[in-house]
Coordinates of C-alpha atoms and ligand atoms in Angstrom, one line a residue:
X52 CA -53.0 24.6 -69.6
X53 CA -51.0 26.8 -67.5
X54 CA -51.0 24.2 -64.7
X55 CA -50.0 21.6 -66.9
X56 CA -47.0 23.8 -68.3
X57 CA -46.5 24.5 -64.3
X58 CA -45.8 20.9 -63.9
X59 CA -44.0 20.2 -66.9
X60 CA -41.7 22.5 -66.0
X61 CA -40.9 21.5 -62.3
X62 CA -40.7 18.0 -63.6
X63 CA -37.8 18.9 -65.7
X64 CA -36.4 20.7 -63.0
X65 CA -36.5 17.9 -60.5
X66 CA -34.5 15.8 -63.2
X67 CA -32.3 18.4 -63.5
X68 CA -31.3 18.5 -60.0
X69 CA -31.7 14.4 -59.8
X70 CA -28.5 14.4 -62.7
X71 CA -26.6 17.0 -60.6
X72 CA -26.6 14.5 -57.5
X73 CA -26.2 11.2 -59.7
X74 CA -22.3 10.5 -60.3
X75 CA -20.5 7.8 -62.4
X76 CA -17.1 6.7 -60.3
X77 CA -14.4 4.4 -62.2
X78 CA -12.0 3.4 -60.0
X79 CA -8.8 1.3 -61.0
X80 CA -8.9 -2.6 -59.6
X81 CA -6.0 -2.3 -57.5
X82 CA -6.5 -2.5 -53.5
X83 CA -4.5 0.6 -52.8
X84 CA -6.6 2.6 -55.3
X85 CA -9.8 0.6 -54.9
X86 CA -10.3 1.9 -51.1
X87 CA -9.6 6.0 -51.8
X88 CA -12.0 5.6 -54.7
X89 CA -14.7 3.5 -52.5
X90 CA -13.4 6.3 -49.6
X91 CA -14.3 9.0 -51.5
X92 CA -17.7 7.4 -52.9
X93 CA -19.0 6.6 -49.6
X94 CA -18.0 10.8 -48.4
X95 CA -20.0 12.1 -51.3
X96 CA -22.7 10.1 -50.8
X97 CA -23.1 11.0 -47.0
X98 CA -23.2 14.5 -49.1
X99 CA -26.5 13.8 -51.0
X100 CA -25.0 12.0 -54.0
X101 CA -25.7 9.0 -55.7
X102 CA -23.3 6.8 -56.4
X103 CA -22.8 4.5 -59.7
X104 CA -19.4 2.5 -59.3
X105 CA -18.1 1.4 -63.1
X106 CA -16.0 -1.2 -62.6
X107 CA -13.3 -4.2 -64.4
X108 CA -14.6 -7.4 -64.3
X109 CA -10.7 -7.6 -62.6
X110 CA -10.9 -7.9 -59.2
X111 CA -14.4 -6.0 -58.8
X112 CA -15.2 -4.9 -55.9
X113 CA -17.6 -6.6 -53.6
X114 CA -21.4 -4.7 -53.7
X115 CA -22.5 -6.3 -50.9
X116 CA -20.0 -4.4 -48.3
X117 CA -21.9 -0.7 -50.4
X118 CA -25.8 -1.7 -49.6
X119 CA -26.1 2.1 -51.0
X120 CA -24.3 2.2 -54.2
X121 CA -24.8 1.0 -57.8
X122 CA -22.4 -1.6 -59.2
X123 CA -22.2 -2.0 -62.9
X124 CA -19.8 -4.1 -64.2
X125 CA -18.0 -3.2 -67.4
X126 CA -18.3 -6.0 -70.4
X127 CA -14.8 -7.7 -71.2
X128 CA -12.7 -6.2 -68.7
X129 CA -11.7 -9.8 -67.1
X130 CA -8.2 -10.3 -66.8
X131 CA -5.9 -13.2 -65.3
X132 CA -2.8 -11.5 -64.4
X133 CA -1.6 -11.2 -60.6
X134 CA -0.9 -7.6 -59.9
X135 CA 2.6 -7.4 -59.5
X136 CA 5.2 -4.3 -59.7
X137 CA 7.0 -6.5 -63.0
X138 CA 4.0 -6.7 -65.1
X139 CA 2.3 -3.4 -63.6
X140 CA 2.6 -1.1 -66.2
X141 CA 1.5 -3.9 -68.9
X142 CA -1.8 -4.6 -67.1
X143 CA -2.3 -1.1 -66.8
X144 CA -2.2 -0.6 -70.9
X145 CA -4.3 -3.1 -71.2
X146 CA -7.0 -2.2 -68.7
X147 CA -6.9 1.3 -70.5
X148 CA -7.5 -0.5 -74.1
X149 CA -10.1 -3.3 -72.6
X150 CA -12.4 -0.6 -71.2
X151 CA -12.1 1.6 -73.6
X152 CA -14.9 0.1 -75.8
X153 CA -17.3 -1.5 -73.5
X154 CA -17.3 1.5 -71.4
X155 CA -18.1 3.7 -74.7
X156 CA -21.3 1.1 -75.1
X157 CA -22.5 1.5 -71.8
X158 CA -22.7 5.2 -71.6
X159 CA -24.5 5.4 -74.8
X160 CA -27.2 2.9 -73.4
X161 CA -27.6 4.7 -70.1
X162 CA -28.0 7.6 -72.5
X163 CA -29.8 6.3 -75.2
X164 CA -32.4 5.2 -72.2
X165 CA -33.5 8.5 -71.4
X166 CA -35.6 7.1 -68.8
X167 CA -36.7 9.4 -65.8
X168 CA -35.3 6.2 -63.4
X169 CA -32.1 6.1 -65.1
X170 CA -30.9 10.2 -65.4
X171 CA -27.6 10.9 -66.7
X172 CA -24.7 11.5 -64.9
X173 CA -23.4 15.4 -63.6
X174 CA -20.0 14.0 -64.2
X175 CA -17.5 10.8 -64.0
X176 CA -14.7 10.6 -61.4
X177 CA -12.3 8.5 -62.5
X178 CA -9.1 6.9 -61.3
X179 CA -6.1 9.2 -62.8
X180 CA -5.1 5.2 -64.2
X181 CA -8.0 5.3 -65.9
X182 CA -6.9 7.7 -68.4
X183 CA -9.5 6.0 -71.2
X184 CA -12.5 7.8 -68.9
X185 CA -11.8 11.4 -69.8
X186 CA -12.1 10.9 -74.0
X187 CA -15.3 9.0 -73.6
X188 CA -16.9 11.3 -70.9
X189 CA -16.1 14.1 -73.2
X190 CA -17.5 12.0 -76.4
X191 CA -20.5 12.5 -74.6
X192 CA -20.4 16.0 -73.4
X193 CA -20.3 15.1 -69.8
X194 CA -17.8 16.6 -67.8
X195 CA -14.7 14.4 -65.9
X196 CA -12.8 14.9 -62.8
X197 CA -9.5 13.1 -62.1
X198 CA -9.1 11.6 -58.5
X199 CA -5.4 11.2 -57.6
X200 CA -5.1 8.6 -55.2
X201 CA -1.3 9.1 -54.7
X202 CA 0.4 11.9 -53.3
X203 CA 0.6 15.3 -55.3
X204 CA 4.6 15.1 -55.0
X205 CA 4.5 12.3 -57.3
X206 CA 2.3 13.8 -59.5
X207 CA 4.0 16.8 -59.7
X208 CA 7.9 15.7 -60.1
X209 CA 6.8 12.6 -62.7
X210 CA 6.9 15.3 -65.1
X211 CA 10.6 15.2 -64.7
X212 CA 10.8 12.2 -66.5
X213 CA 9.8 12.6 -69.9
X214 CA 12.8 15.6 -69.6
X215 CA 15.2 13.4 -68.5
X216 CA 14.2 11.2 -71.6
X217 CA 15.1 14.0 -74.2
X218 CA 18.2 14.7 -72.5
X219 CA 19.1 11.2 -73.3
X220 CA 18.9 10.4 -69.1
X221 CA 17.1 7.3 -69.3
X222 CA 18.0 5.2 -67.5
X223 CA 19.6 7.4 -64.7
X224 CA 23.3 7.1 -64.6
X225 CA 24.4 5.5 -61.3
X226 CA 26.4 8.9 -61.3
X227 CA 23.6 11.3 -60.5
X228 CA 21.4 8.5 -58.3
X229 CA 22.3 10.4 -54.9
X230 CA 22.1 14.4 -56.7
X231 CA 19.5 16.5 -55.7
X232 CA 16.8 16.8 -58.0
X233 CA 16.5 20.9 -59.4
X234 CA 13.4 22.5 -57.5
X235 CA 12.1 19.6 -56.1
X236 CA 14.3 19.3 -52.6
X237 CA 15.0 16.8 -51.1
X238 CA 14.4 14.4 -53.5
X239 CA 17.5 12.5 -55.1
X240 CA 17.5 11.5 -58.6
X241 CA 17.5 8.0 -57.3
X242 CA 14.0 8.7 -55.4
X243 CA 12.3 9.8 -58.9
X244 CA 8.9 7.5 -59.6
X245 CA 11.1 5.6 -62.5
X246 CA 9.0 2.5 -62.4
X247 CA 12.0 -0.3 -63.8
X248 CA 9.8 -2.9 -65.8
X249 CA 8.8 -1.8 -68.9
X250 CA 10.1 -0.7 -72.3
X251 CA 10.9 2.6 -72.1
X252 CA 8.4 3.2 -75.1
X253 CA 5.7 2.1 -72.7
X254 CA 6.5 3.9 -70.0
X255 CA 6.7 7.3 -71.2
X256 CA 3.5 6.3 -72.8
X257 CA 2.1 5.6 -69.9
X258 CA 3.4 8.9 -67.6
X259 CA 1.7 11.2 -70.7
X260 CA -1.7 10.0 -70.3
X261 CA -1.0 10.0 -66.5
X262 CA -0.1 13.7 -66.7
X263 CA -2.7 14.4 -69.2
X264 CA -5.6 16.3 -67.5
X265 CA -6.7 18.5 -70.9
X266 CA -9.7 16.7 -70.6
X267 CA -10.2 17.2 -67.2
X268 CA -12.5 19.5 -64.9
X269 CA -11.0 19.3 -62.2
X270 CA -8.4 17.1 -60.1
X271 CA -9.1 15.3 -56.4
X272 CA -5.6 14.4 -54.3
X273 CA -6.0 12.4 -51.5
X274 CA -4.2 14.7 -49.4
X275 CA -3.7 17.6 -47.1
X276 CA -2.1 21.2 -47.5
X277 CA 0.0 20.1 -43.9
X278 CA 1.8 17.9 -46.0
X279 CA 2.2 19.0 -49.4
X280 CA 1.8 22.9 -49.3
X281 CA 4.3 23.8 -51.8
X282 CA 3.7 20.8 -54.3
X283 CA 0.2 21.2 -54.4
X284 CA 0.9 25.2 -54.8
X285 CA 3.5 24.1 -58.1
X286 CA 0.4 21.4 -59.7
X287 CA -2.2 24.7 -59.1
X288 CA 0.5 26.9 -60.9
X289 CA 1.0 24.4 -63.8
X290 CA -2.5 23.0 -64.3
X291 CA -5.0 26.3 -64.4
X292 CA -7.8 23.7 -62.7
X293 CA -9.7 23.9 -59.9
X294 CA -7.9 21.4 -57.3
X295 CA -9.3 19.9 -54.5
X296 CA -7.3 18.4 -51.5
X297 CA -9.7 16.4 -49.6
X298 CA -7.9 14.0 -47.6
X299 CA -7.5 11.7 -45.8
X300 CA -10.2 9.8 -47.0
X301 CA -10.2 6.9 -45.1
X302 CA -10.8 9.6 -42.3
X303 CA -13.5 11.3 -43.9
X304 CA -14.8 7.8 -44.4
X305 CA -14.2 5.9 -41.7
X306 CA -16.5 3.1 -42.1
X307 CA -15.6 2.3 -45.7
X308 CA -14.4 -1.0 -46.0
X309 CA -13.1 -2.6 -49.5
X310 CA -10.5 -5.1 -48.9
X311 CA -10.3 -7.6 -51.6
X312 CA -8.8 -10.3 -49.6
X313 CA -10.1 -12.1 -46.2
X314 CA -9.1 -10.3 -43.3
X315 CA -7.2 -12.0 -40.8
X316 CA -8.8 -10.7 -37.3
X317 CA -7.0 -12.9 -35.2
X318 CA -4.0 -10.9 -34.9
X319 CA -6.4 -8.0 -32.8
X320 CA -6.3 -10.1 -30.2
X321 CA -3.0 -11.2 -30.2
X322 CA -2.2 -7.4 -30.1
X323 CA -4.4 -7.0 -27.2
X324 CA -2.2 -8.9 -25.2
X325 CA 0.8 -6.7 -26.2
X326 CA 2.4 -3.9 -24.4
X327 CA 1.5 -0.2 -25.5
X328 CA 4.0 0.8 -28.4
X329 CA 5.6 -2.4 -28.0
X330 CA 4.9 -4.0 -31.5
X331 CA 6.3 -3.5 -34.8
X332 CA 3.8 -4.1 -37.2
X333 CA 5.4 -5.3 -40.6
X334 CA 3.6 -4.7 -44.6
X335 CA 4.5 -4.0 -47.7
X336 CA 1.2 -3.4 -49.1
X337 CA -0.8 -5.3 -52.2
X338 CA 1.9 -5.5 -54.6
X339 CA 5.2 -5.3 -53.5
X340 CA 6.7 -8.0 -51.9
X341 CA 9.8 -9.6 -50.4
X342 CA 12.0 -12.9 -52.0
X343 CA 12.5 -15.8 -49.4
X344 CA 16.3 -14.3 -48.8
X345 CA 14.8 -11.2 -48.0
X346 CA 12.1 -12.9 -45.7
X347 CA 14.6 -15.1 -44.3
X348 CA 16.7 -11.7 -43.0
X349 CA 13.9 -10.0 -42.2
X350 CA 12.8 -13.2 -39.8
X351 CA 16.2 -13.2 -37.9
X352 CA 16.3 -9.4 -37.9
X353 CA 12.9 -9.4 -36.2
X354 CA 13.9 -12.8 -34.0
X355 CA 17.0 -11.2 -33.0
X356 CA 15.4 -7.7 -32.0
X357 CA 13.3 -9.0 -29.3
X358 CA 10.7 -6.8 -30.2
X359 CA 7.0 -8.3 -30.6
X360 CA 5.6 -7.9 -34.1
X361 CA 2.9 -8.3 -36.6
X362 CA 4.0 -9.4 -40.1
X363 CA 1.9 -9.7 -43.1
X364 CA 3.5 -11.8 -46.0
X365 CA 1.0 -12.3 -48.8
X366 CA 1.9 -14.9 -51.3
X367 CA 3.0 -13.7 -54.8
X368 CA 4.9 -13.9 -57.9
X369 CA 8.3 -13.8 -55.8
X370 CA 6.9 -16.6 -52.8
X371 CA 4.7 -19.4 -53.2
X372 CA 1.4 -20.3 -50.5
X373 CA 3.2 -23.7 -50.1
X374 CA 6.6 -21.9 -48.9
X375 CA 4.8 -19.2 -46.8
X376 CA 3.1 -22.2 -44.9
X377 CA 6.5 -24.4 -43.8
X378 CA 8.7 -21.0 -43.4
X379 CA 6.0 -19.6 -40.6
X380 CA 5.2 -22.9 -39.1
X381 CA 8.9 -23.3 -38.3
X382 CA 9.7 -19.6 -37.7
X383 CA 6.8 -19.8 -35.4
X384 CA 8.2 -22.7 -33.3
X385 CA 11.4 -20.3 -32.6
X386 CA 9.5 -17.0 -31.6
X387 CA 6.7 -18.5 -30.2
X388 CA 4.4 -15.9 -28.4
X389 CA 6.4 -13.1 -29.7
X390 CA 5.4 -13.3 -33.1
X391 CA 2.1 -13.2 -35.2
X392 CA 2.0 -13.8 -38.5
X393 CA -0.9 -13.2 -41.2
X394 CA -1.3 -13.1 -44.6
X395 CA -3.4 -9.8 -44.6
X396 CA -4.5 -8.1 -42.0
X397 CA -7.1 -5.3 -40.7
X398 CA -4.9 -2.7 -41.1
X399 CA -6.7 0.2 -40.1
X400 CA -7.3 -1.3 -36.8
X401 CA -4.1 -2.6 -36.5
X402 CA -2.7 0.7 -36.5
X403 CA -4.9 2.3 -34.5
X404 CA -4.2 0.0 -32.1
X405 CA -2.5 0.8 -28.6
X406 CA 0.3 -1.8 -28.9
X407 CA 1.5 -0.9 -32.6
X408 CA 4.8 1.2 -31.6
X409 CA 5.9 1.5 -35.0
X410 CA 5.1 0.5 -38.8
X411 CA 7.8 -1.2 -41.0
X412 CA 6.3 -0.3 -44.6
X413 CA 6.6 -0.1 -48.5
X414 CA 5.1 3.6 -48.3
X415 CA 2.3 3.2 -50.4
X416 CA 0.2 6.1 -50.2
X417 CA -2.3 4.6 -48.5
X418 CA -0.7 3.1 -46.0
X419 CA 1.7 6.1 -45.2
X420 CA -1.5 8.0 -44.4
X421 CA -3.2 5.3 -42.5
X422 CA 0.2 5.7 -40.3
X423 CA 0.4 9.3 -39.9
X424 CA -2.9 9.3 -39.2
X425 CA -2.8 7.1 -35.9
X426 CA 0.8 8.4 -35.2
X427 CA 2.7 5.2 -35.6
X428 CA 6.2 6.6 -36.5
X429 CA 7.6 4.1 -39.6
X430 CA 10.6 2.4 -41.0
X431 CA 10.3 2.9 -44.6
X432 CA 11.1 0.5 -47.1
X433 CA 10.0 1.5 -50.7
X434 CA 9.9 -0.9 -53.7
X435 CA 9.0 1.0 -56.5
X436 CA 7.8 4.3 -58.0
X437 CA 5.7 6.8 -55.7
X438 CA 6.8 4.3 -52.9
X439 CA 10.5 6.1 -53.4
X440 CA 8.6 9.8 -53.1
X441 CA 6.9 9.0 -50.0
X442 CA 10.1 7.2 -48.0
X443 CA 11.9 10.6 -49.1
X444 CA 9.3 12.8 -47.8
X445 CA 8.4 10.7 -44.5
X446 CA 12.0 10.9 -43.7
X447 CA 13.6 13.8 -45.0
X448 CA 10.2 16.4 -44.9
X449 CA 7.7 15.0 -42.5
X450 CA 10.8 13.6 -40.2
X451 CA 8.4 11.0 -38.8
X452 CA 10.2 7.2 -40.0
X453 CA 13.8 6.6 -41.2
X454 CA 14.6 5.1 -44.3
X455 CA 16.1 1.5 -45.1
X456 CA 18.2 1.6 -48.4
X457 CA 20.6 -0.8 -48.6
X458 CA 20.3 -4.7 -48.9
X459 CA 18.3 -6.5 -46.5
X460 CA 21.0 -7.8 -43.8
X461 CA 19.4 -9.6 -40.4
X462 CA 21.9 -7.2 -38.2
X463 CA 21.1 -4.2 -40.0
X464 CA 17.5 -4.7 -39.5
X465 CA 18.1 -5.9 -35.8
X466 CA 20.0 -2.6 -34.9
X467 CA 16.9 -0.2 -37.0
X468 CA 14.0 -2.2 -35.4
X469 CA 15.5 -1.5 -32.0
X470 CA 16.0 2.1 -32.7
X471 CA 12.7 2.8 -33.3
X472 CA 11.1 0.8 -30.8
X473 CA 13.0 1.2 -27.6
X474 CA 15.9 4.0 -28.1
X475 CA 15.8 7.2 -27.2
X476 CA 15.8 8.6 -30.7
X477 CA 12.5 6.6 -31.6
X478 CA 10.8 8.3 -28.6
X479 CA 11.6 11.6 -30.2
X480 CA 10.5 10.2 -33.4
X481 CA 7.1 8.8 -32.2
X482 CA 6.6 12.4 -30.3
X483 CA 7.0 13.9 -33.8
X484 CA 4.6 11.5 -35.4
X485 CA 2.2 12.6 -32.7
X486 CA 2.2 16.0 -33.4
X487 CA 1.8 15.3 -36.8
X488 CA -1.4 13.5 -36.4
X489 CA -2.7 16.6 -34.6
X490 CA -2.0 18.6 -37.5
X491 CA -3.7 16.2 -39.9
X492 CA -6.5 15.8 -37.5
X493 CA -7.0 18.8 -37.6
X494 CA -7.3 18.9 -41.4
X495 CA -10.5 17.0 -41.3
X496 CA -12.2 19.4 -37.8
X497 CA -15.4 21.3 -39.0
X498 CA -13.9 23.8 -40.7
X499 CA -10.3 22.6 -41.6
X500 CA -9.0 22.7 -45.0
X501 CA -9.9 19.5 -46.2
X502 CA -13.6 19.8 -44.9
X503 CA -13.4 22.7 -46.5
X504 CA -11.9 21.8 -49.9
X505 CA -14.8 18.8 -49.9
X506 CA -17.6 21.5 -49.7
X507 CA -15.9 23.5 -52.3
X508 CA -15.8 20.4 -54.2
X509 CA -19.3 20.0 -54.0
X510 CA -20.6 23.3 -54.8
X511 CA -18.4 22.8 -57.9
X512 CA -20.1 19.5 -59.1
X513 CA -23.8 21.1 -58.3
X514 CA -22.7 24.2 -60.2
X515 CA -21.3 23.1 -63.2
Ligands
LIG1716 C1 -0.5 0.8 -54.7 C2 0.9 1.2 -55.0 O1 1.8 0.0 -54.9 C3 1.4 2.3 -54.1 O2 2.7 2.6 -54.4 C4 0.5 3.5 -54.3 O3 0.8 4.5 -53.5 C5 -1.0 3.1 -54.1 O4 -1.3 2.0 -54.9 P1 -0.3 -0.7 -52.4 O5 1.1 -1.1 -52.7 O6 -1.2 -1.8 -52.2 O7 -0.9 0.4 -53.4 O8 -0.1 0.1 -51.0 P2 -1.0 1.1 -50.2 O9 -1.2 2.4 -50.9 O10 -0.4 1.2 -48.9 O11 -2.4 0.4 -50.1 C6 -2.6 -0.8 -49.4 C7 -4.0 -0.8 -48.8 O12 -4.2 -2.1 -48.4 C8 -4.0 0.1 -47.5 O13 -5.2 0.8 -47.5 C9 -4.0 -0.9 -46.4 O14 -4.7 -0.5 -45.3 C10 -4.5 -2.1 -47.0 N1 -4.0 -3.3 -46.4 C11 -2.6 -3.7 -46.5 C12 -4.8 -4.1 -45.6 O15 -6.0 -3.8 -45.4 N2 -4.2 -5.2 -45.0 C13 -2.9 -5.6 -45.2 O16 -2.5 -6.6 -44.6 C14 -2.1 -4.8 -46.0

């Protein structure tokens, strides 16, 4: 009897302790918050964990590139939409009300099952996008932690907007674009992560449930105390919750790969043929995008520079495949060897690569990281929202890019490409991003912050 009892008892421990290493991630279908979600899956399970990815039946990830993790797709969640920055704040409304249902279903079954195979979950992670996660997680008593896949700066001053709304400052008056926004130097007023499409309605809608963490455990940023001390110091003021800086992923994870679209690999070995820090390498990400004036004077800017580079142009809402194909054909005939051109690249590697002298970008998050990381100094060219943030803090903070602002004009860009690439002030500058990347390297050393912050992090999931 007693050894029966014995075993009962140890049985129920083990499933204890086999919930408190099984997690439940839902990350948000778009490629630059796909890979810090997949990132961060494939660090905590090198920790011990489980993994369960929840994701839309919108551009899922692939399973077969995470042999070690569990894919469920949720029900319904199939939309046709291209992600673009016009209809961005629609799709994400209606991922929010398509999950919100089928994901409900599905955590009552695993629930329901109450099968020793199948334990529940210690907690959900979830996309800060994915703000439907946190009601239903907490519908079913399990705990949720919100993984911020931007930078804490736009976290923190997006709670300027909904201010500027009941002071009737919506939209900004051209007057204050270029003021200084209060306490939250050197951002302008123009720089604020005002996405433009939308009613207005839908986007203060949309920036409460991003801000809205009452339901939350904890939060996860995807960055480092080197390069958001005092914003990360204001979110821990305002938010009472643990916080966890464990970045940057794609360092702590290094062999993570989720791109949704084919690589083109090619381009490595065109680079290899390329003089150290001779190339400018040219992307604006998964969503933002130039018109065919724009790629037009960015062609003759580049042409005219006589620097080599690497451009990705994707096709999109703005540029058809069919126009893509005839521009670069012809454009290629004119540069010849001195340009390559993909339609997405290995980025990672392409910055990490001897040749890249410098990184003409849309400073996403990700890729402002991926740069700073390999010490490729950046001309920064935001489109939208947190894109604005970063150019700010790259150039005005982190000093390590300059920033573009004004129309797209083929001598303008001439003059800036050469600047960076072979004048003496983008030596300085590419020194500077050099000694940056030490001090984010040295974020990630055995016992730097963000090694440290990920240990803390899981100590607070076994815990809880
Ligand atoms: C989106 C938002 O637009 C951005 O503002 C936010 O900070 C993150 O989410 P995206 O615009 O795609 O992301 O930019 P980014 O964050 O830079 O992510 C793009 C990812 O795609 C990077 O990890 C980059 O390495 C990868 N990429 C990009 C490629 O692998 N190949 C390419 O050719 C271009």
């Amino acid at each position: 009897m007693l050894l029966h009892l014995k075993s009962s008892s140890s049985r129920e421990m083990e499933k204890q302790e086999e919930r408190g290493r099984k997690l439940l991630l839902v990350p948000c279908p778009f490629q630059g918050h796909i890979n810090p979600m997949l990132q961060l899956a494939s660090v905590l399970h090198s920790k011990g964990f489980s993994i369960t990815i929840a994701h839309t039946q919108f551009d899922p990830p692939n399973p077969s590139a995470h042999p070690a993790f569990d894919f469920i797709s949720i029900p319904d969640t199939f939309l046709e939409q291209q992600t673009s920055p016009e209809n961005m704040i629609d799709l994400v409304l209606l991922l929010n009300a398509k999950c919100q249902e089928p994901f409900k279903k599905f955590l009552a079954q695993m629930i329901n099952r109450q099968d020793p195979s199948h334990p529940q979950f210690a907690c959900i992670i979830y996309d800060e996008v994915m703000y439907f996660s946190p009601a239903i997680a907490n519908h079913f008593k399990l705990p949720s932690i919100m993984f911020r896949t931007s930078s804490a700066t736009t976290f923190l001053v997006r709670a300027v907007i909904p201010k500027l709304h009941l002071q009737g400052c919506l939209p900004l008056p051209d007057s204050i674009l270029q003021d200084p926004v209060p306490e939250h130097y050197p951002l302008r007023f123009k720089d604020l992560p005002v996405v433009k499409f939308g009613s207005e309605e839908q986007i203060l809608r949309l920036m409460a449930n991003l801000f809205n963490t009452e339901r939350s455990s904890a939060i996860i940023f995807n960055t480092m105390d080197c390069l958001e001390q005092s914003s990360l110091a204001m979110i821990q003021h305002q938010k009472q919750l643990p916080i966890f800086r464990i970045g940057p992923m794609h360092k702590l994870a290094p062999n993570s790969t989720s791109s949704l679209l084919e690589e083109d690999t090619s381009c490595i070995a065109w680079l290899d043929k390329q003089a150290q820090n001779s190339v400018i390498y040219i992307s604006l990400g998964s969503i933002a995008s130039m018109d065919s004036k724009e790629v037009e004077e960015m062609a003759w800017g580049l042409a005219n520079s006589k620097q080599p580079f690497l451009w990705v142009i994707r096709s999109s809402q703005k540029i058809a495949s069919e126009w893509i194909e005839s521009f670069t054909k012809d454009f290629k005939n004119s540069v010849g060897e001195r340009g390559c051109i993909v339609r997405w690249a290995p980025q990672k590697k392409v910055l990490a690569h001897d040749a890249v002298g410098g990184f003409w970008t849309h400073c996403g998050w990700n890729s402002t990281l991926e740069s700073i990381c390999e010490g490729v100094p950046m001309i920064c060219r935001p489109c939208y929202g947190d894109q604005n943030v970063t150019a700010r803090y790259v150039s005005q903070v982190w000093k390590v890019g300059w920033q573009y602002e004004n129309e797209l004009k083929r001598g303008v860009i001439e003059k800036i490409v050469q600047r960076l690439m072979v004048e003496e002030e983008g030596k300085e500058m590419r020194k500077r991003a050099r000694d940056l990347k030490h001090m984010v390297e040295a974020s990630i050393d055995k016992d730097g912050p963000s090694r440290n912050s990920l240990n803390e992090f899981v100590e607070f999931i076994t815990s809880s």
